[in-house]
Short mmCIF file of C-alpha atoms in Angstrom, two decimals:
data_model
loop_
_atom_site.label_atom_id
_atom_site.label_comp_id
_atom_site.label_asym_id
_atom_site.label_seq_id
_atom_site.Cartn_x
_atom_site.Cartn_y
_atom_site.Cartn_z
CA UNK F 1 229.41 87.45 155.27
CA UNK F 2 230.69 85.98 158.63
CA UNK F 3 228.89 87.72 161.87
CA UNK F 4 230.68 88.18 165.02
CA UNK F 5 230.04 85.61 167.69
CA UNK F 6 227.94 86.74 170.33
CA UNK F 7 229.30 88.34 173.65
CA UNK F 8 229.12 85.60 176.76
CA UNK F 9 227.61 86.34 179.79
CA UNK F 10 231.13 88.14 181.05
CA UNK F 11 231.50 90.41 178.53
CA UNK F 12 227.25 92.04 178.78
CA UNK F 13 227.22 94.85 180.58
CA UNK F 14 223.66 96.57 180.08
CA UNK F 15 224.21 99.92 182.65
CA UNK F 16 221.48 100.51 184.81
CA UNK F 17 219.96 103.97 185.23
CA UNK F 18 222.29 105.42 187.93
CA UNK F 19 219.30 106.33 189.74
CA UNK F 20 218.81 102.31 189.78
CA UNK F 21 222.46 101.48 190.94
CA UNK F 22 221.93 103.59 193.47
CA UNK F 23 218.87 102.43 195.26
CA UNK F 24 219.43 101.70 198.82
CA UNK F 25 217.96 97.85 199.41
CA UNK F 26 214.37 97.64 200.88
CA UNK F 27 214.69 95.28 204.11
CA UNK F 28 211.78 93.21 204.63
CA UNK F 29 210.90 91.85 207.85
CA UNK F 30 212.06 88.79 208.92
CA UNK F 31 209.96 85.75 208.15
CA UNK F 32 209.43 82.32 209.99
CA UNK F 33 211.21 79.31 209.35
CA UNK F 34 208.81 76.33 208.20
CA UNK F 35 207.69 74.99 211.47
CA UNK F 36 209.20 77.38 213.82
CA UNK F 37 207.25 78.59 216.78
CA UNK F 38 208.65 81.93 216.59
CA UNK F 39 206.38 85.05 216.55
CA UNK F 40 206.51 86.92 213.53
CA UNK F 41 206.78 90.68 215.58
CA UNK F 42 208.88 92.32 212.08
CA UNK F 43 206.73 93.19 209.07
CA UNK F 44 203.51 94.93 210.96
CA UNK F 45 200.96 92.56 210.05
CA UNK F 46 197.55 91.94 211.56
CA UNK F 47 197.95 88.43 213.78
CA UNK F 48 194.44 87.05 212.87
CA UNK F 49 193.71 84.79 210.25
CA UNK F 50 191.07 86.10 207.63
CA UNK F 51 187.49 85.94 208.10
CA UNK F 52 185.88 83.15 207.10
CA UNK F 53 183.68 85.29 204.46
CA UNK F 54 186.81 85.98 203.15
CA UNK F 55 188.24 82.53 202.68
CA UNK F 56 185.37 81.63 200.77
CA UNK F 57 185.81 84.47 198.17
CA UNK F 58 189.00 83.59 198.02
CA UNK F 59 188.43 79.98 197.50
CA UNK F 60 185.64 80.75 195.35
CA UNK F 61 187.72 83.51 193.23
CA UNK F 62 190.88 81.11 192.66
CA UNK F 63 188.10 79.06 189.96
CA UNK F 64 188.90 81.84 187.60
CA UNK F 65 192.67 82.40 187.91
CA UNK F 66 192.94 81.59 184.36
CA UNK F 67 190.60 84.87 183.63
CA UNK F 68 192.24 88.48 183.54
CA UNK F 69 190.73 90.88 186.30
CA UNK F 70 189.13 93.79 186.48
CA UNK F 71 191.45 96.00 184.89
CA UNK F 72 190.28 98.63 187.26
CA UNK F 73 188.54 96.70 189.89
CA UNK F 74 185.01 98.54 189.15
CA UNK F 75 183.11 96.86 191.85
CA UNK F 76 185.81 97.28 194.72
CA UNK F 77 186.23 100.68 193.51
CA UNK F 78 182.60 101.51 193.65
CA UNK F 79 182.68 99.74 197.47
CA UNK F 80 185.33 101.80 198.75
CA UNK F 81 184.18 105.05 197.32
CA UNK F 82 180.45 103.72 199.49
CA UNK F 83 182.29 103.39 202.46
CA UNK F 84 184.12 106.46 202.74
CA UNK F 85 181.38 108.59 201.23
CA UNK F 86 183.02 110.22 198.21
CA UNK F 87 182.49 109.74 194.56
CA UNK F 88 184.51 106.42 192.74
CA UNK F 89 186.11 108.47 190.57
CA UNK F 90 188.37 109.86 193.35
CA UNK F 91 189.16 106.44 193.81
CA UNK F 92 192.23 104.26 192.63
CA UNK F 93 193.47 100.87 193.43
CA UNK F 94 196.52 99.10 192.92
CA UNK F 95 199.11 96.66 194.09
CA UNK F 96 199.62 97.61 197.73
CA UNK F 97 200.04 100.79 198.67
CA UNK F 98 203.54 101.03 197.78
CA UNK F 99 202.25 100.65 193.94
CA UNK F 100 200.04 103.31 194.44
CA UNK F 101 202.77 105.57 195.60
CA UNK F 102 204.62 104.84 192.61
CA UNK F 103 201.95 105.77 190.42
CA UNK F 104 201.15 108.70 192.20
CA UNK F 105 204.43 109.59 192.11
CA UNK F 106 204.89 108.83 187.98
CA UNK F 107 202.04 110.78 187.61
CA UNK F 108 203.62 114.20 189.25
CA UNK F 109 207.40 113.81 189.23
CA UNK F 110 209.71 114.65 186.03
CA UNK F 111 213.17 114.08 185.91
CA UNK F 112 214.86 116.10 188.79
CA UNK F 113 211.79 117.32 190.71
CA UNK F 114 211.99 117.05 194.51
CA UNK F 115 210.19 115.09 196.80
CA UNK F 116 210.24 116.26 200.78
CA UNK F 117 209.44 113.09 203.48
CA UNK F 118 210.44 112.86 206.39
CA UNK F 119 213.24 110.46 208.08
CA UNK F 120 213.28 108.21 209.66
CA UNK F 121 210.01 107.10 208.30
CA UNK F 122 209.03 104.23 205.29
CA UNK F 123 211.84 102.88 203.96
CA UNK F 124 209.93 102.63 200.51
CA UNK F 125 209.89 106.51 200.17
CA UNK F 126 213.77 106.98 198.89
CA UNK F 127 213.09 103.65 196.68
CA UNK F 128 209.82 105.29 195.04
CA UNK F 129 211.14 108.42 194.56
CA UNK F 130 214.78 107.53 193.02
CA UNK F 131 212.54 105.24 190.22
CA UNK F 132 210.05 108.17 189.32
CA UNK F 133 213.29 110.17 188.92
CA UNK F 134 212.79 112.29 191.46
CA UNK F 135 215.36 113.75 194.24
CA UNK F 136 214.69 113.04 197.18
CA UNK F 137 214.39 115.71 200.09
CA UNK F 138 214.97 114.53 203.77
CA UNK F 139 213.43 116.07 206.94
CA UNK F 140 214.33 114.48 210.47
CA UNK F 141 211.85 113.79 212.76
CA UNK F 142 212.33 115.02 216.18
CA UNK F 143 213.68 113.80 219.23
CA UNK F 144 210.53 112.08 219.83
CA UNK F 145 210.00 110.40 216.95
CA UNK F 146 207.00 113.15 215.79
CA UNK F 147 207.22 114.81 212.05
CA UNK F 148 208.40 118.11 211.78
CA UNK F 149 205.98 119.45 209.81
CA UNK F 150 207.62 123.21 209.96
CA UNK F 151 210.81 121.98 209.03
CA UNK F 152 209.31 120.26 206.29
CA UNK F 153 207.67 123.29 204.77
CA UNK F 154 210.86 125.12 205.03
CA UNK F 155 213.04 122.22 203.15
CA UNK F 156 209.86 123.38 200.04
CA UNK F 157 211.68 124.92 197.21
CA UNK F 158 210.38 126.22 193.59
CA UNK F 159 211.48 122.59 192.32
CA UNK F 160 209.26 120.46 194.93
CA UNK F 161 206.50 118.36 193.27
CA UNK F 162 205.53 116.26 195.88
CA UNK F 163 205.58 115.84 200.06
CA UNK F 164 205.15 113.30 201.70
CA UNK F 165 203.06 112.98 205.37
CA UNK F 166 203.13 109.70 207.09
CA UNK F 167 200.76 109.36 210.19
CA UNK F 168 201.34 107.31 211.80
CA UNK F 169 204.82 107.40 210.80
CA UNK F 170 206.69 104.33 210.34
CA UNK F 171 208.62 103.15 211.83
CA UNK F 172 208.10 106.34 214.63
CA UNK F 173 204.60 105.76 215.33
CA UNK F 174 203.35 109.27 216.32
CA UNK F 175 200.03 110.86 214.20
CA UNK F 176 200.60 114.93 213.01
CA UNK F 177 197.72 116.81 215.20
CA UNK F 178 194.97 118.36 213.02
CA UNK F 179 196.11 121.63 214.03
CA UNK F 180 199.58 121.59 212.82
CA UNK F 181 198.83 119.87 209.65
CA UNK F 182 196.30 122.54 209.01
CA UNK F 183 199.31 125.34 209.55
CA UNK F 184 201.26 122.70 206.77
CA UNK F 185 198.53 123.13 204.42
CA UNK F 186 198.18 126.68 204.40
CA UNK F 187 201.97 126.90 203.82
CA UNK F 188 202.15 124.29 200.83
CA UNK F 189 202.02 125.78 197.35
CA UNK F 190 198.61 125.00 195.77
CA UNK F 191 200.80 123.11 193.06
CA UNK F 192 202.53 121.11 195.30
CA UNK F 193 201.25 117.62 195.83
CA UNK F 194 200.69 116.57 199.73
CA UNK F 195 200.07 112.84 200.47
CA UNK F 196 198.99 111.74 203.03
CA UNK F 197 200.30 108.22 204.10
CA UNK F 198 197.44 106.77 206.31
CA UNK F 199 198.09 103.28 206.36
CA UNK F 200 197.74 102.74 210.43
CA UNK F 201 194.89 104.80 209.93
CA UNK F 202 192.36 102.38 211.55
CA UNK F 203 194.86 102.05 214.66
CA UNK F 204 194.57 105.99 216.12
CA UNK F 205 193.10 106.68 218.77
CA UNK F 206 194.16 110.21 219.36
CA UNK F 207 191.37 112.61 219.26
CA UNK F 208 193.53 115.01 218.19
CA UNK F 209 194.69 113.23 214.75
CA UNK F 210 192.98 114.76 211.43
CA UNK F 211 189.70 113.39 209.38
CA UNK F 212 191.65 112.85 206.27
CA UNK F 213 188.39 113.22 204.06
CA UNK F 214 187.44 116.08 205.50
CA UNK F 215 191.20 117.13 204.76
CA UNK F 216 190.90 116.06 201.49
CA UNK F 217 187.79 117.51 200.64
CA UNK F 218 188.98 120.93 201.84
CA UNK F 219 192.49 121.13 199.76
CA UNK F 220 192.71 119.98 196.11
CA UNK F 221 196.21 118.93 196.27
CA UNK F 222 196.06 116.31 198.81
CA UNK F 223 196.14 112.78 198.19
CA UNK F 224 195.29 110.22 200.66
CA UNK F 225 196.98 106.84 200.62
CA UNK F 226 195.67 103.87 202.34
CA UNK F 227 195.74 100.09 202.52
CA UNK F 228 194.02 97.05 203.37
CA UNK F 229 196.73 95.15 204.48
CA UNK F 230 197.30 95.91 208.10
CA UNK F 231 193.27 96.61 209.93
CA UNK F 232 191.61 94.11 207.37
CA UNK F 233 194.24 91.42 207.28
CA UNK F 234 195.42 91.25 203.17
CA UNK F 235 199.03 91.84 203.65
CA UNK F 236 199.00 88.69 201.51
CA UNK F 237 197.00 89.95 198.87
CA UNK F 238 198.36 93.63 198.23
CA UNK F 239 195.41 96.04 197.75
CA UNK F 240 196.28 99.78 198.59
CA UNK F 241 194.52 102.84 196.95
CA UNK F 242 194.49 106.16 197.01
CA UNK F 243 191.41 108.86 197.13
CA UNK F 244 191.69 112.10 195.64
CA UNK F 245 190.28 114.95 193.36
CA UNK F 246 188.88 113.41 189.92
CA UNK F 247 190.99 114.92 187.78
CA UNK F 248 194.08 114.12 190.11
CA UNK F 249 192.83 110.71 190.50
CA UNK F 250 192.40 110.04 186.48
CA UNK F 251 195.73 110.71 186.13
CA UNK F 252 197.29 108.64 188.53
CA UNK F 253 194.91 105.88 186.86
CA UNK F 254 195.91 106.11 183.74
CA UNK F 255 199.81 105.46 184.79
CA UNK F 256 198.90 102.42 186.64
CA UNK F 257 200.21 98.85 186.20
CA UNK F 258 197.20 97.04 183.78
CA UNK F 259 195.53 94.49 185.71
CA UNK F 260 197.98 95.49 188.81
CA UNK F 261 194.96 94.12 191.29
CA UNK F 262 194.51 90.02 191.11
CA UNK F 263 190.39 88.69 190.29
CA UNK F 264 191.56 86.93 193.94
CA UNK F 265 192.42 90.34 195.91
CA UNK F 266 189.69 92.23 194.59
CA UNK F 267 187.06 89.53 195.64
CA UNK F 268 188.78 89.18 199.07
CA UNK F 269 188.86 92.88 199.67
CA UNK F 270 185.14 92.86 198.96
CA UNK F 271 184.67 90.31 201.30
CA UNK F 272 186.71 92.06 203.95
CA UNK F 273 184.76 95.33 203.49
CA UNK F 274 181.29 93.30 204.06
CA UNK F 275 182.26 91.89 207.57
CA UNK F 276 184.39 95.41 207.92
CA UNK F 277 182.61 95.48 211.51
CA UNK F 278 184.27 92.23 212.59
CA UNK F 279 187.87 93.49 211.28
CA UNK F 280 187.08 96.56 213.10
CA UNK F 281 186.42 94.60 216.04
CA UNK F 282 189.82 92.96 215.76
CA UNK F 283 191.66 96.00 215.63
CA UNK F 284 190.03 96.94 218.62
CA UNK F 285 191.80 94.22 220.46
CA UNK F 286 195.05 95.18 219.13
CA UNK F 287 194.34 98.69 220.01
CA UNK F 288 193.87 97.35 223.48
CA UNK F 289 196.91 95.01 223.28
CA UNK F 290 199.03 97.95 222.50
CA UNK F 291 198.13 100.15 225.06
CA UNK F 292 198.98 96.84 227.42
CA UNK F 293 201.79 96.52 225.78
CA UNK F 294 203.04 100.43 226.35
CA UNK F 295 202.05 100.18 229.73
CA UNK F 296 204.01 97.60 230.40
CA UNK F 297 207.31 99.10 228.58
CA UNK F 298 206.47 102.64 230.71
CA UNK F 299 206.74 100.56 233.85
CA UNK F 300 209.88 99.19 232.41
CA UNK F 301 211.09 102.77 232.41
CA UNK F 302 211.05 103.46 229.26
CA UNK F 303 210.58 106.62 227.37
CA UNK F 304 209.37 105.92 223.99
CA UNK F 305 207.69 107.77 221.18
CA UNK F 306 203.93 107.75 221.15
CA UNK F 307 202.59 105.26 219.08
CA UNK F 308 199.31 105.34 217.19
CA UNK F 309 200.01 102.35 215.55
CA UNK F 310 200.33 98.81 215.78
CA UNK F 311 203.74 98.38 216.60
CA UNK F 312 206.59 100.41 219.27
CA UNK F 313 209.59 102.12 218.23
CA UNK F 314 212.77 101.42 220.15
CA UNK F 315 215.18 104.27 219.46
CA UNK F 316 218.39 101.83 220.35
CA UNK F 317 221.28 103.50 218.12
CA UNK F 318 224.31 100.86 218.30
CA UNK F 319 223.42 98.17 220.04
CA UNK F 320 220.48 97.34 217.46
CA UNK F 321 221.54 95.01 215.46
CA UNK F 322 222.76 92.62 218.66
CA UNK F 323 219.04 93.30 220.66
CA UNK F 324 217.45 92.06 217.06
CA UNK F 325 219.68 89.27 217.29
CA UNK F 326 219.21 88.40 221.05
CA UNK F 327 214.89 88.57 220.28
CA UNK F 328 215.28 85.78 217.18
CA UNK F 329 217.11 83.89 219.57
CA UNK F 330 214.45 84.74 221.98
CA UNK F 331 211.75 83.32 219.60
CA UNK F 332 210.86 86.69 218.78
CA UNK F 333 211.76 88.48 215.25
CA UNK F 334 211.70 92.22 215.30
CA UNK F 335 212.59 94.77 212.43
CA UNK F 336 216.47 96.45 213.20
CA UNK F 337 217.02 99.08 211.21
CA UNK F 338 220.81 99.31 211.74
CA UNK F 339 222.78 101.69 214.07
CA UNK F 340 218.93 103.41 214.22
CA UNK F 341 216.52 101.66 216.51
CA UNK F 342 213.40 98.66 216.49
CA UNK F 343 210.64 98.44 215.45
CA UNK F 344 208.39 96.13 216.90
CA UNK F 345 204.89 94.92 215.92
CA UNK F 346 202.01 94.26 218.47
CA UNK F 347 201.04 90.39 217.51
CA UNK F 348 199.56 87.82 219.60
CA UNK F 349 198.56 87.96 223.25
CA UNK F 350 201.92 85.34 224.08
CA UNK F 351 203.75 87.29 221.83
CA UNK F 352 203.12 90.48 223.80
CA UNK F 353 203.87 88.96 227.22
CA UNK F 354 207.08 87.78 225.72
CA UNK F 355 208.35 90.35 224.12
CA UNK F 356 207.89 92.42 227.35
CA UNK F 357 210.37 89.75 228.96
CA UNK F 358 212.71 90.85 226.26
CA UNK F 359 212.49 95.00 226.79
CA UNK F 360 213.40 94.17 230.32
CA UNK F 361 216.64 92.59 229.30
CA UNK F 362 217.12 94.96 227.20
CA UNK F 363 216.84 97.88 229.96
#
């Protein structure tokens, strides 16, 4: 019996889940050409090279690339849960903590449910949400660039599963205060999962920012969400995880991506957490850099929001995408986010001094 010939590539037309089809694009930040002298100001990053402790793990771990890993990285698990003093079973790794998100969020969200964030803030929040079939739930920050946490628990309805707290925001920079997070709390339906975003955590310096754990510890349905790619320096590598209640954090492991942590990144995040005081030191100097680098901007005259992390917001509106384009040219690439503002990550003692040259002409 003769069979019909098979479609060509013009006639297939698979549809994508409209949810899909309508994701808006994740920008990342600009990368260097080979051998350009630019400075790489766009993507947040930590400036130093790693450790050499971690080099060697690295080196040493690439011998057994052709082994699986850890399927739930048991030893970097149990080293995280040491360090920040809770149990390992409230604590799950993953890809980055943009995987984690997405697990978290597959773990909570059925078709429909809503998810309230806050916008401007991490362009991977609409992304995440749209996937786990969610609907997403938009709060603007204020004039200055801070959450509005009140608005935010007004925009909870009967169908929210999930909110979501950046602090620092991104691309904003300011940290929610301890006080008004605790008002949040006490508003949020017990059901309603609250995650906190910390990944600047290791970057604030504001006394008046919460202790996370002690957060955590004290409401069942927060999740906190961290990452060791921006203080310790494995953007690279992509190891993020999340701490939370044991039953909370089973289920978000048992939705995770098998394997979804290399042998490589789990033996370099080890490494990274045994010379944590050196890291620690290095984000000092960045600390320092930034608060140079504001300085210098406030004698500029400019009014910017508050930053607790390690980059500067530039609230430009119009002009943005032709400032960006003026800094590459500058040898300086910065992260536009069109007709919106720039963001702009603290990097390298030259690149600092630079990049002040360039906020004047942009004054």
């Amino acid at each position: 019996m003769p069979t019909s010939a098979p479609a060509s590539a013009s006639q297939v037309r698979v549809p994508l889940r409209a949810a899909v089809a309508a994701l808006p694009a994740y920008v990342p930040g600009a990368r260097l050409a080979p051998g350009s002298s630019a400075f790489k100001l766009s993507s947040n990053e930590n400036p130093y090279p790693p450790p050499a402790a971690v080099v060697a793990a690295i080196v040493d771990a690439a011998a057994d690339t052709n082994r699986y890993p850890d399927m739930y990285a048991t030893d970097l698990t149990e080293a995280l849960a040491t360090d920040l003093g809770v149990d390992a079973a409230q604590v799950v790794v993953g890809n980055g903590s943009v995987a984690v998100l997405a697990h978290i969020l597959s773990a909570v969200v059925d078709a429909g449910d809503e998810v309230v964030y806050p916008w401007r803030s991490f362009e991977a929040y609409p992304i995440a949400v749209a996937v786990a079939g969610g609907t997403s739930v938009r709060v603007p920050v204020t004039q200055d660039g801070r959450l509005d946490l009140p608005a935010m628990a007004a925009a909870i309805s009967d169908r929210t599963r999930v909110v979501l707290v950046c602090t620092p925001n991104n691309p904003t920079g300011p940290v929610v205060h301890a006080d008004e997070l605790a008002t949040f709390l006490a508003s949020v339906p017990g059901d309603v999962l609250v995650v906190l975003d910390e990944a600047y955590l290791e970057f604030v310096r504001d006394p008046q920012a919460p202790d996370g754990l002690a957060v955590l510890a004290a409401h069942p349905n927060v999740v906190l969400l961290r990452t060791l790619s921006k203080a310790y320096g494995l953007a690279g590598l992509r190891v993020g995880y999340a701490v939370a209640e044991p039953a909370l954090a089973a289920g978000i492991r048992a939705v995770s991506t098998p394997f979804g942590v290399s042998h490589v990144a789990q033996r370099a995040a080890l490494a990274a957490l045994s010379v944590k005081d050196e890291l620690l030191e290095r984000v000092e100097h960045l600390v320092s850099r930034r608060e140079r680098l504001v300085e210098g901007l406030r004698d500029q005259g400019w009014d910017l929001p508050e930053t607790q992390a390690n980059f500067v917001w530039f609230p430009l509106g119009g002009p943005t995408a032709e400032l960006a384009v003026g800094a590459s040219a500058a040898g300086l690439l910065v992260r536009p986010f069109a007709g919106e503002g720039i963001r702009v990550s603290v990097g390298e003692e030259e690149a600092t001094a630079a990049f002040l040259r360039v906020a004047a002409g942009w004054r």
